[in-house]
mmCIF file of C-alpha atoms in Angstrom:
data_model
loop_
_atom_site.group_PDB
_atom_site.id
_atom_site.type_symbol
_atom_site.label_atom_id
_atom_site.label_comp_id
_atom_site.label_asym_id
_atom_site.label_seq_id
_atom_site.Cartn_x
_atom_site.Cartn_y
_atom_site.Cartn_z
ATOM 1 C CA UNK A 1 20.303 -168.941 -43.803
ATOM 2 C CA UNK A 2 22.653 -165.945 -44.002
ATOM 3 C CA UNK A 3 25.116 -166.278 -41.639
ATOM 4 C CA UNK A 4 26.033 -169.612 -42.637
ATOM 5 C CA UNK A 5 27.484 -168.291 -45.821
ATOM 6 C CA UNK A 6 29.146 -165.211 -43.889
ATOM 7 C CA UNK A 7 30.890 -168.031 -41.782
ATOM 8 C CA UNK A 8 32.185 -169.579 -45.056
ATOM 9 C CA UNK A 9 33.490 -166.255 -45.950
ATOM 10 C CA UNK A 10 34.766 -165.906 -42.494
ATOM 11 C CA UNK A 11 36.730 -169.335 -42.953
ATOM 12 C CA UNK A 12 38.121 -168.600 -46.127
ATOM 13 C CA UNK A 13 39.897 -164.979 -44.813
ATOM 14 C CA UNK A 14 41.182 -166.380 -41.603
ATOM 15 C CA UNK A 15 42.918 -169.836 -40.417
ATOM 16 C CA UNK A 16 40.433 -171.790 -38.363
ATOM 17 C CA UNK A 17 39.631 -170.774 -35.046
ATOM 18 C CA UNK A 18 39.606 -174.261 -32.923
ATOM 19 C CA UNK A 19 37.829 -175.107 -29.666
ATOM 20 C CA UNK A 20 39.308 -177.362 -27.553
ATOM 21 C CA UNK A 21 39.899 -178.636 -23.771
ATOM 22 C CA UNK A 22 43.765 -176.977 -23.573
ATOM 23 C CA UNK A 23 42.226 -173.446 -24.604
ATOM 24 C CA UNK A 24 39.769 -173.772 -21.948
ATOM 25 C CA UNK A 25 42.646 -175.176 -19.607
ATOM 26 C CA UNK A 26 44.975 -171.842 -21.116
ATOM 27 C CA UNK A 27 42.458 -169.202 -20.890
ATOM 28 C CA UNK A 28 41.343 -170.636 -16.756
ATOM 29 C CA UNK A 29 45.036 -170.675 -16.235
ATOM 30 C CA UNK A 30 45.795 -167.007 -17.470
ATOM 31 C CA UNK A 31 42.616 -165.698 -16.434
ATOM 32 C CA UNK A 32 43.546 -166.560 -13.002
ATOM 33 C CA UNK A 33 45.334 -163.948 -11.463
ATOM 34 C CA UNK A 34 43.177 -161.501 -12.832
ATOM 35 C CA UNK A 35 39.925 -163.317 -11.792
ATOM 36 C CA UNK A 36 41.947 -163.107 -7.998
ATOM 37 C CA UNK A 37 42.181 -159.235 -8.428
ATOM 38 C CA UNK A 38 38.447 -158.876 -9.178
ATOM 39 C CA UNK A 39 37.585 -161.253 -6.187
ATOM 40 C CA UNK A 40 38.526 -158.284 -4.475
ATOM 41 C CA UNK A 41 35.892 -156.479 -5.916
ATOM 42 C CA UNK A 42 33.133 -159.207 -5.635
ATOM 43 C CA UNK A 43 34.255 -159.500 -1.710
ATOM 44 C CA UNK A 44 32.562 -155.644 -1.506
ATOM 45 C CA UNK A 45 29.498 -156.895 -3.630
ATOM 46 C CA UNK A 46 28.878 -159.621 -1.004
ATOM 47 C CA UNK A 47 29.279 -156.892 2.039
ATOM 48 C CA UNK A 48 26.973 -154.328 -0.036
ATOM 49 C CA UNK A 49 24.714 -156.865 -0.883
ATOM 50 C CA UNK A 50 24.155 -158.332 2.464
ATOM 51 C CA UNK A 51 23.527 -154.762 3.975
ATOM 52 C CA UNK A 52 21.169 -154.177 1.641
ATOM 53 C CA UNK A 53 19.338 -157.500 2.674
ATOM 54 C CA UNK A 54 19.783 -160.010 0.708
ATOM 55 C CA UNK A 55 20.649 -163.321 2.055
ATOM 56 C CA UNK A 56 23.889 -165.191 1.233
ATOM 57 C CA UNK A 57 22.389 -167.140 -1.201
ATOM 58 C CA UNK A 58 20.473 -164.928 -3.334
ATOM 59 C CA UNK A 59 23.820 -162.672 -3.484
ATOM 60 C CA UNK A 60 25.686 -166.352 -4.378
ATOM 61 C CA UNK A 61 22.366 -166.641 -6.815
ATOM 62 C CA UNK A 62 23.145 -162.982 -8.291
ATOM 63 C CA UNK A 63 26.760 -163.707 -9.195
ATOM 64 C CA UNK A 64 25.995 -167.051 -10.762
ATOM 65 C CA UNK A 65 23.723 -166.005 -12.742
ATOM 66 C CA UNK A 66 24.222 -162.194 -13.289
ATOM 67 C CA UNK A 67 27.993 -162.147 -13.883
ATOM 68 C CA UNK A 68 28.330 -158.375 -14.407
ATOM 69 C CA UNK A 69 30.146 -157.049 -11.681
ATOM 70 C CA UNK A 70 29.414 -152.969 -12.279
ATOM 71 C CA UNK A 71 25.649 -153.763 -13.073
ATOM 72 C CA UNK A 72 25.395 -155.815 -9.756
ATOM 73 C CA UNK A 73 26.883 -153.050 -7.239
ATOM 74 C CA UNK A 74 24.778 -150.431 -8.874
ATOM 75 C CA UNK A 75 21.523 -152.312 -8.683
ATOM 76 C CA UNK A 76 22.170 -152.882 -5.123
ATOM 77 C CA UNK A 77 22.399 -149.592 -4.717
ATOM 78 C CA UNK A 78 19.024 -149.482 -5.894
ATOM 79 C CA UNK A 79 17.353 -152.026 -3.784
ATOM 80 C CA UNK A 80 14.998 -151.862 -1.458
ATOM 81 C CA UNK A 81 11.816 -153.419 0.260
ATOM 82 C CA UNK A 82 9.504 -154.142 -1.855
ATOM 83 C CA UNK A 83 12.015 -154.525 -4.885
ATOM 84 C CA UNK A 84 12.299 -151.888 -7.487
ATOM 85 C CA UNK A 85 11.428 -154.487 -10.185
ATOM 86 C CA UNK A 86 11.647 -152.283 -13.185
ATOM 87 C CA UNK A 87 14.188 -150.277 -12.556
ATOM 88 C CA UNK A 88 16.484 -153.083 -11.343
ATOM 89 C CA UNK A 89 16.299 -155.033 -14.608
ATOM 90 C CA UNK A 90 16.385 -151.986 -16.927
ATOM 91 C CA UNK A 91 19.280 -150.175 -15.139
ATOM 92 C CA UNK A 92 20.658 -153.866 -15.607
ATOM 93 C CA UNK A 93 20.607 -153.743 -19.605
ATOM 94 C CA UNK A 94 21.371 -150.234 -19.604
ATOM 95 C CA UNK A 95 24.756 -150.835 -17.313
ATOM 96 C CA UNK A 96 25.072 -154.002 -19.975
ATOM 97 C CA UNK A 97 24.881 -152.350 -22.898
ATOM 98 C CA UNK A 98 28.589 -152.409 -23.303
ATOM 99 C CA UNK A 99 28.716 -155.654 -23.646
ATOM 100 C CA UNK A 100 26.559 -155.575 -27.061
ATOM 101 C CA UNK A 101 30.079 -153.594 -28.425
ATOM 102 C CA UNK A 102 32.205 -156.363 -26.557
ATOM 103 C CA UNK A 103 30.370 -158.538 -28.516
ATOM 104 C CA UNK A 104 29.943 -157.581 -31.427
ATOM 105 C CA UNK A 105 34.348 -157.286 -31.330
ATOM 106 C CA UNK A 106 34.358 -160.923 -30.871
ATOM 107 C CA UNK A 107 32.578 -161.621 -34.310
ATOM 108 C CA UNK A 108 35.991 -162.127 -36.453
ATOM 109 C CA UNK A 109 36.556 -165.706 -34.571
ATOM 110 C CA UNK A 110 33.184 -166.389 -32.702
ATOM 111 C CA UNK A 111 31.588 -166.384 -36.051
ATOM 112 C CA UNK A 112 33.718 -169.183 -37.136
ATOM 113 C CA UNK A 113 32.204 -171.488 -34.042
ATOM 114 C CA UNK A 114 29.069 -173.363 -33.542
ATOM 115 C CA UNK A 115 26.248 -171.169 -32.391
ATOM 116 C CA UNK A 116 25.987 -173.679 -29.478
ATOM 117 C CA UNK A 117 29.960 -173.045 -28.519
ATOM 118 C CA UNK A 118 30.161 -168.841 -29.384
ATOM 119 C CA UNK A 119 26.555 -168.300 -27.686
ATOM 120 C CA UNK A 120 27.626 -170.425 -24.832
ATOM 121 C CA UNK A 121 30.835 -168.957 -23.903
ATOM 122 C CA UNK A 122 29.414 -165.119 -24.585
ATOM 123 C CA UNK A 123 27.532 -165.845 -20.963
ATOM 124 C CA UNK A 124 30.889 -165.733 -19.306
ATOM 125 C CA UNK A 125 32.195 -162.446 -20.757
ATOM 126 C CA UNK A 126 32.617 -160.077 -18.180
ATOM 127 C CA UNK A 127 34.983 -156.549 -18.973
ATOM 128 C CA UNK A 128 38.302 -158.536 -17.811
ATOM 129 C CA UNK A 129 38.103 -161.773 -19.644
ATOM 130 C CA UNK A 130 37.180 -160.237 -22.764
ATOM 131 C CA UNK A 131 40.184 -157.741 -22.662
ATOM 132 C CA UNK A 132 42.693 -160.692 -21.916
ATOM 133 C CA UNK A 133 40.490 -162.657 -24.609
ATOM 134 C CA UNK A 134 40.895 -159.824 -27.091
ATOM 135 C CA UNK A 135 44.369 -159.030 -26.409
ATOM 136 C CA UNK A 136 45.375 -163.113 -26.856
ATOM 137 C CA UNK A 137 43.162 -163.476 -29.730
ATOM 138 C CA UNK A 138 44.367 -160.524 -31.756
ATOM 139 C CA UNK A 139 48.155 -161.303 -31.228
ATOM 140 C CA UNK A 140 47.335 -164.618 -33.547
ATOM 141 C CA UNK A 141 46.041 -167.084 -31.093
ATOM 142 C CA UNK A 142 43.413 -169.533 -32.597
ATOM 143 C CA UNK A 143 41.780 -170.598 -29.021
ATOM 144 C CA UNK A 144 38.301 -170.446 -29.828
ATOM 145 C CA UNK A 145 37.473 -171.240 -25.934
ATOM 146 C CA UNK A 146 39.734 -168.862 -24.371
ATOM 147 C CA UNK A 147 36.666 -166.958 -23.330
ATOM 148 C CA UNK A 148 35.134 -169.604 -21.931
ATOM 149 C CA UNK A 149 38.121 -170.894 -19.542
ATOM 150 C CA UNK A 150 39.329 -167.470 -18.334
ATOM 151 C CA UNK A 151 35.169 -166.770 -18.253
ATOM 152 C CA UNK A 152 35.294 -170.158 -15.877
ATOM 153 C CA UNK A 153 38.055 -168.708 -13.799
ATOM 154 C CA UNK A 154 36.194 -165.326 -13.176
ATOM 155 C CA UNK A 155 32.913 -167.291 -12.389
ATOM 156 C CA UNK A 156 34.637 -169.334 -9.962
ATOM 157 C CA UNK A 157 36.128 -166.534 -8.008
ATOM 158 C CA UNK A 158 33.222 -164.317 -8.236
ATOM 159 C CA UNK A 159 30.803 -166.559 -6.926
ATOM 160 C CA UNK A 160 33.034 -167.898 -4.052
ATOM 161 C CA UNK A 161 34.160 -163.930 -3.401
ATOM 162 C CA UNK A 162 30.667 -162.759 -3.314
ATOM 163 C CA UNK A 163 30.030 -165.800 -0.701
ATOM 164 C CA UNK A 164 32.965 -164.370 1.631
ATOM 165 C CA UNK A 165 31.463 -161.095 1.345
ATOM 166 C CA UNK A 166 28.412 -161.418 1.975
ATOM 167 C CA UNK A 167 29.608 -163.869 5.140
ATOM 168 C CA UNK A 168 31.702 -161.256 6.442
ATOM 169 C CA UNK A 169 29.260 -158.390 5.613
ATOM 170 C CA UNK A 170 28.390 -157.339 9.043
ATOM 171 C CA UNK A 171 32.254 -157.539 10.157
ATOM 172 C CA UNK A 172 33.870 -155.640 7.102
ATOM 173 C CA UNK A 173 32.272 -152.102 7.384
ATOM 174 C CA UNK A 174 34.930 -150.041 5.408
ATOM 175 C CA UNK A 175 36.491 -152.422 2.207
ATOM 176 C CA UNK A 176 38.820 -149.172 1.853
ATOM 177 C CA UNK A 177 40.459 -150.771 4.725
ATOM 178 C CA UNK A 178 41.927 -153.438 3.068
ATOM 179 C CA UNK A 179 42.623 -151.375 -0.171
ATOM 180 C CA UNK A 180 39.628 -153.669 -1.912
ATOM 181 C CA UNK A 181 38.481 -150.545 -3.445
ATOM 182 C CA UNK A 182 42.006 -150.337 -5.364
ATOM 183 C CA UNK A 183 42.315 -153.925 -6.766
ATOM 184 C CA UNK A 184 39.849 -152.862 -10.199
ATOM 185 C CA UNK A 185 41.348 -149.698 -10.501
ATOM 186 C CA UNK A 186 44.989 -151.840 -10.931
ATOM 187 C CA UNK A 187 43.023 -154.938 -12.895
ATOM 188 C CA UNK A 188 42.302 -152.592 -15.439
ATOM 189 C CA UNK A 189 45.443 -150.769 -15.359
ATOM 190 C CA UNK A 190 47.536 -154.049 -16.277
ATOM 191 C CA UNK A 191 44.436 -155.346 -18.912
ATOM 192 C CA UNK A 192 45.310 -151.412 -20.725
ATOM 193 C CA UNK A 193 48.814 -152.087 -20.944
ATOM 194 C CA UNK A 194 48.478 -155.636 -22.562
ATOM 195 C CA UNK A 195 45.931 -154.033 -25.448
ATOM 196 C CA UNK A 196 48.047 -151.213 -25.987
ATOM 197 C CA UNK A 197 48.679 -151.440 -29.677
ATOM 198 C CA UNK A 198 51.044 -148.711 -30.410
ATOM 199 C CA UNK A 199 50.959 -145.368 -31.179
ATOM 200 C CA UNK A 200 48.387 -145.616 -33.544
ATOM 201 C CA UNK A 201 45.679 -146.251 -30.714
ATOM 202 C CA UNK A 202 46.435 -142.515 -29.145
ATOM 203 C CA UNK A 203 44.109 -140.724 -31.022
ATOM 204 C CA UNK A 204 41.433 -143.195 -30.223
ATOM 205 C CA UNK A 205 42.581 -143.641 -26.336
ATOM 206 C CA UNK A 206 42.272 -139.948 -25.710
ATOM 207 C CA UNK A 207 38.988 -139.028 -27.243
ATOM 208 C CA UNK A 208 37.506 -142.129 -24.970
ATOM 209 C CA UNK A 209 39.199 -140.633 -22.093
ATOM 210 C CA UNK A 210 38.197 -137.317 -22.472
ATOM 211 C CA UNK A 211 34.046 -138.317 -23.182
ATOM 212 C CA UNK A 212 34.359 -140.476 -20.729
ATOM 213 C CA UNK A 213 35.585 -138.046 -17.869
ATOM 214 C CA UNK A 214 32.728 -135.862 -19.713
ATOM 215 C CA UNK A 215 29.894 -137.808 -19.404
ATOM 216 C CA UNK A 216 30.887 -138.982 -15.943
ATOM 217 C CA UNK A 217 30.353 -135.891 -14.522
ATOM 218 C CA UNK A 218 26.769 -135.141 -16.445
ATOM 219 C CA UNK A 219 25.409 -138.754 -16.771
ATOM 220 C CA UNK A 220 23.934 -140.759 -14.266
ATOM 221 C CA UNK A 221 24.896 -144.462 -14.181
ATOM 222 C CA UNK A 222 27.820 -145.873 -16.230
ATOM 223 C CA UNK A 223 26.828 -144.550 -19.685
ATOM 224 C CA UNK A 224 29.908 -142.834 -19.782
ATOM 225 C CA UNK A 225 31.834 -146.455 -20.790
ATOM 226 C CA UNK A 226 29.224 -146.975 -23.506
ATOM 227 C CA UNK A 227 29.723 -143.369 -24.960
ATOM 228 C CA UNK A 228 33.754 -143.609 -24.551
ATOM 229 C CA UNK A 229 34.354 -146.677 -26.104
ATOM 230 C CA UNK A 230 31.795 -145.328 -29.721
ATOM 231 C CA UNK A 231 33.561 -142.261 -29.302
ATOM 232 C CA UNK A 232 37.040 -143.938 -29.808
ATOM 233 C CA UNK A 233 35.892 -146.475 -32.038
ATOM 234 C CA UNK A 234 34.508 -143.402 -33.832
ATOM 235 C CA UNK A 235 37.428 -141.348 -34.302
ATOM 236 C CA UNK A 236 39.325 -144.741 -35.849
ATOM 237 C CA UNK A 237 36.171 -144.794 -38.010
ATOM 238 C CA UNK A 238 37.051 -141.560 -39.402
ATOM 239 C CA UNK A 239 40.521 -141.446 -39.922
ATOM 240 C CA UNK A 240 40.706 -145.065 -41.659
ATOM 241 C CA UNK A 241 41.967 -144.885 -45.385
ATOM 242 C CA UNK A 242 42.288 -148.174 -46.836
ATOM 243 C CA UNK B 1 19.000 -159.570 8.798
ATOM 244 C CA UNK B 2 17.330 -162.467 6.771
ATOM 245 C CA UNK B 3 18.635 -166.027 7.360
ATOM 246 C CA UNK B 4 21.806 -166.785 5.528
ATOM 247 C CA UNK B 5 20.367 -169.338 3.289
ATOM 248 C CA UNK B 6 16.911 -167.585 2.392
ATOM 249 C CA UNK B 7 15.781 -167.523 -1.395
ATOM 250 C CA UNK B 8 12.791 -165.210 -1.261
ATOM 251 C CA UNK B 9 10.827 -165.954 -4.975
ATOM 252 C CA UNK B 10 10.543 -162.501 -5.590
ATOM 253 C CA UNK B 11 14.139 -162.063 -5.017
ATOM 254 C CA UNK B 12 14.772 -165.109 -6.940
ATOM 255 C CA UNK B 13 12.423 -163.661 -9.658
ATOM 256 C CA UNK B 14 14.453 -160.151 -10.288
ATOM 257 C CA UNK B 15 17.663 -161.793 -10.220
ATOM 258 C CA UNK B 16 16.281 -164.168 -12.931
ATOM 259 C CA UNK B 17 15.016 -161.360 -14.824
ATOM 260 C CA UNK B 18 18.657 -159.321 -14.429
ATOM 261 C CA UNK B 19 20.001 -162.636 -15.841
ATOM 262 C CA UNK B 20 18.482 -162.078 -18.878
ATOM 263 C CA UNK B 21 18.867 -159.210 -19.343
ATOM 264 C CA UNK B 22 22.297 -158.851 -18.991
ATOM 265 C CA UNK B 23 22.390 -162.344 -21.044
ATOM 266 C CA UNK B 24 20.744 -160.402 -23.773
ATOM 267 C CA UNK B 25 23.362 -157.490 -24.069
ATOM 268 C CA UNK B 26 25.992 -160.123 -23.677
ATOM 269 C CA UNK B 27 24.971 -162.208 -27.129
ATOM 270 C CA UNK B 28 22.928 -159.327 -28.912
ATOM 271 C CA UNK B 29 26.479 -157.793 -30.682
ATOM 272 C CA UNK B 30 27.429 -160.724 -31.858
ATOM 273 C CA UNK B 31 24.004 -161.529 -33.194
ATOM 274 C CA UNK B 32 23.630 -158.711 -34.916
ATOM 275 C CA UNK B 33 27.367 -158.709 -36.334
ATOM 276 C CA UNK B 34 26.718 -162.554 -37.763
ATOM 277 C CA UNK B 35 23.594 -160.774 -39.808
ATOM 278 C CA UNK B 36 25.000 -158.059 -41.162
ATOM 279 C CA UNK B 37 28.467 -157.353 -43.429
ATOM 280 C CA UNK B 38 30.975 -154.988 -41.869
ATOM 281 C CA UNK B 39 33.325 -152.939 -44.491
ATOM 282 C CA UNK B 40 36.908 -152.890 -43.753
ATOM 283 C CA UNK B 41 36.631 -149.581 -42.243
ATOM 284 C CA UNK B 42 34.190 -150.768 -39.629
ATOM 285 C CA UNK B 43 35.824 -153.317 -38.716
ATOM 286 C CA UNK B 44 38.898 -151.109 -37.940
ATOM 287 C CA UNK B 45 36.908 -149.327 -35.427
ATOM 288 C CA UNK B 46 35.486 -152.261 -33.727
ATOM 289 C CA UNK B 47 39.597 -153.134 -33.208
ATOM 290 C CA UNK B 48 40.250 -150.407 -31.042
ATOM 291 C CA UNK B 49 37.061 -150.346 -29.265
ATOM 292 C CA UNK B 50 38.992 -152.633 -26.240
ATOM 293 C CA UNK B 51 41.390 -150.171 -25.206
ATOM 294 C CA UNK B 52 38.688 -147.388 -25.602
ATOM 295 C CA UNK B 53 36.076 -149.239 -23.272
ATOM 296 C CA UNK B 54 38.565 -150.094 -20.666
ATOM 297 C CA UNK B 55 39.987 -146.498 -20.907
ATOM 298 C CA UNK B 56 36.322 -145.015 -20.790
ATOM 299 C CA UNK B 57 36.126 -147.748 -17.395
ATOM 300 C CA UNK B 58 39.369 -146.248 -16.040
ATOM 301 C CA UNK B 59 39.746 -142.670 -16.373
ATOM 302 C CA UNK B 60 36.883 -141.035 -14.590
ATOM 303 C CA UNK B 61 38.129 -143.786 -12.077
ATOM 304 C CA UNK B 62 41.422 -142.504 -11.724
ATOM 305 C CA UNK B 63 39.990 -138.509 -12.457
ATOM 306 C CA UNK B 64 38.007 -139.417 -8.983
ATOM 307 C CA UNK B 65 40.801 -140.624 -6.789
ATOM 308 C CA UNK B 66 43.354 -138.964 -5.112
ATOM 309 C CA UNK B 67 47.909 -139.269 -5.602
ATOM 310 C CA UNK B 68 47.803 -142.379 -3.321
ATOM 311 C CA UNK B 69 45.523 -144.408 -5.956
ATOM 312 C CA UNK B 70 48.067 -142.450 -9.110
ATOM 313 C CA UNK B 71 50.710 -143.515 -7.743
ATOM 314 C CA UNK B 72 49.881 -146.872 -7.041
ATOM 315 C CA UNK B 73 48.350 -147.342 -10.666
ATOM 316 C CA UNK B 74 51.619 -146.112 -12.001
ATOM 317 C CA UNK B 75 53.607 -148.850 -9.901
ATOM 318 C CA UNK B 76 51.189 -151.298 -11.611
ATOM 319 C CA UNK B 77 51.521 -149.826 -15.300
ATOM 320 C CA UNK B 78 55.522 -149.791 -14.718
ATOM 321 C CA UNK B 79 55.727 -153.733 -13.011
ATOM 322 C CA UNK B 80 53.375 -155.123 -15.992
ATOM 323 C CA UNK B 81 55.228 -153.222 -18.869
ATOM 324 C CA UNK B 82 58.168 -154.777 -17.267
ATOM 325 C CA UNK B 83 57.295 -157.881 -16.230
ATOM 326 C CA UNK B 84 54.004 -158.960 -17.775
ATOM 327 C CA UNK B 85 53.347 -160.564 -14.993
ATOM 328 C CA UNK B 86 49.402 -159.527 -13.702
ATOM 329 C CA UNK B 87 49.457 -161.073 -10.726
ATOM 330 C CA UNK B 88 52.818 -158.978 -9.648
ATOM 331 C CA UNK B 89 51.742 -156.245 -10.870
ATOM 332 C CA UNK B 90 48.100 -156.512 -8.688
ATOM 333 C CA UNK B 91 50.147 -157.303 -5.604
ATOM 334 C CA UNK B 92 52.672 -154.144 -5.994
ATOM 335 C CA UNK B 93 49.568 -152.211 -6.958
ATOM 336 C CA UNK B 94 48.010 -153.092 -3.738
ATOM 337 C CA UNK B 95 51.148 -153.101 -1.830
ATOM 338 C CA UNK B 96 51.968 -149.261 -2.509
ATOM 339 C CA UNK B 97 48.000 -148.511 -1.692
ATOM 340 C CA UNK B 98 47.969 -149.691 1.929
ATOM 341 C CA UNK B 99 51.750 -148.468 2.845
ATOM 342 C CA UNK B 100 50.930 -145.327 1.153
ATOM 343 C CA UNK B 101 47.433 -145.081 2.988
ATOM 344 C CA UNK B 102 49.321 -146.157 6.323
ATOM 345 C CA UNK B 103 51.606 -143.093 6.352
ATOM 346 C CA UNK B 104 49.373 -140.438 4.927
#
């Protein structure tokens, strides 16, 4: 098989990456504060998801299973009696699609687990996690299962957050109210600062900015995130010189 | 409404099939990245794709709102250079938003 001689090669670059209880136990502890912050957010799913009819337990079911919070609120948006099948799942992948590049970022270490341990813990990547994850692993960390344990902490929080939502979905009418609306907004405002690498990521960080406020305004959906993040990535492409 | 604890099948049947999809998104990059070899240059561009993705998540979110949500994002930037402290950071963040939205 191929990749298990790319994972000797991967070895022989890089120290080992290990997987063990205390990573799990670091990256739940770490993630939680910001798995709290996007509770905020799954509090509106819940409310949204309710009014749009579906009981507390399929919305629990959703965020057990789903675990993408932007793909969830947008397919909700699409619901609707009988069920949009089609469109639901495929405006699901599309809205996922982002997480193929997440992915594929995670390859330097994941590709030094078991398929079992690096295909396990890619279920609980959602776009916070995987920043902290990122940021943790890149500054020389060797925790293998940080994913997984700050993945834990989001999963925990989401489910039990979509739960209060959807409880409270007939009392909550305006999440603005609370400032809900805020909290992902500031999650991702702290997750930018920790990844900021120096001035060298400018270049990058501006051309994502500016195709993303582009294709906002002409693209449906959330392509706009998939098109900023290859247009950044592209511009580094460009300008490397070895 | 439908009863709190209701699991219609063909509910339970689309969120199944979302599962996988979004399962399938979540593994694929890494799939394909264990199969094929990525030059050096590559591989520099996959390092800043983070900070581009979460950029690409927050500026048309911040190009939508209004100076209450600006300055509240700046409180948050400031607190967490400071501090590095997420959760203070959140709770400032929040703070400013719902004085800020009191008085305006």
């Amino acid at each position: 098989m191929s990749d298990s001689t790319q994972q000797e090669s991967g070895d022989g670059a890089e120290p080992a990456v290990e997987f063990s209880l205390s990573g799990v136990r670091n990256g739940f502890t770490e993630g939680t504060p910001i798995a709290l912050g996007v509770a905020g957010y799954g509090v509106v799913f819940g409310v949204l998801a309710r009014q749009a009819g579906l009981s507390v337990a399929e919305a629990a079911l959703m965020s057990a299973t789903v675990l993408a919070g932007a793909a969830q609120v947008i397919t909700i948006e699409l619901w609707d009696t009988p069920v949009p099948v089609l469109a639901v799942i495929g405006t699901t992948f599309i809205v996922n699609l982002r997480y193929a590049l997440m992915g594929a970022a995670l390859r330097p270490w994941f590709s030094q687990l078991s398929p079992a341990k690096a295909y396990g813990s890619v279920f609980f990547t959602a776009d916070e996690n995987w920043a902290l994850t990122m940021g943790k692993l890149r500054s020389g960390s060797r925790q293998g299962a940080y994913l997984l344990g700050s993945g834990l902490a989001m999963w925990v929080f989401w489910v039990l957050s979509t739960v209060v939502g959807a409880v409270a979905g007939s009392v909550v009418s305006d999440p603005a109210t609370y400032g809900l609306d805020f909290v992902l907004t500031a999650v991702f405002v702290a997750i930018s600062v920790g990844l900021w690498d120096g001035k060298s990521d400018l270049g990058p960080w501006v051309t994502a900015f500016a195709v993303a406020a582009l294709g906002a305004e002409l693209l449906p959906g959330r392509w706009h995130i998939l098109l900023g993040g290859l247009a950044g990535c592209l511009v580094e492409v460009v300008r490397f010189d070895s | 409404m439908t009863a709190s604890l209701q699991l219609s099948p063909t509910v339970v049947a689309v969120i199944v099939g979302m599962s996988v999809a979004t399962y399938v998104t979540k593994a694929g990059g890494l799939w394909v990245l264990n199969r094929v070899t990525v030059s050096d240059r590559v591989e520099a561009g996959l390092d800043v794709l983070p900070g581009a993705i979460i950029v690409s998540i927050l500026g048309p979110e911040l190009l939508d709102a209004g100076p209450v949500e600006w300055g509240a994002s700046a409180v948050v930037l400031v607190v967490m250079v400071r501090t590095e402290n997420v959760l203070l950071a959140l709770l400032s963040g929040l703070a400013v938003v719902l004085s800020l939205r009191a008085v305006v």
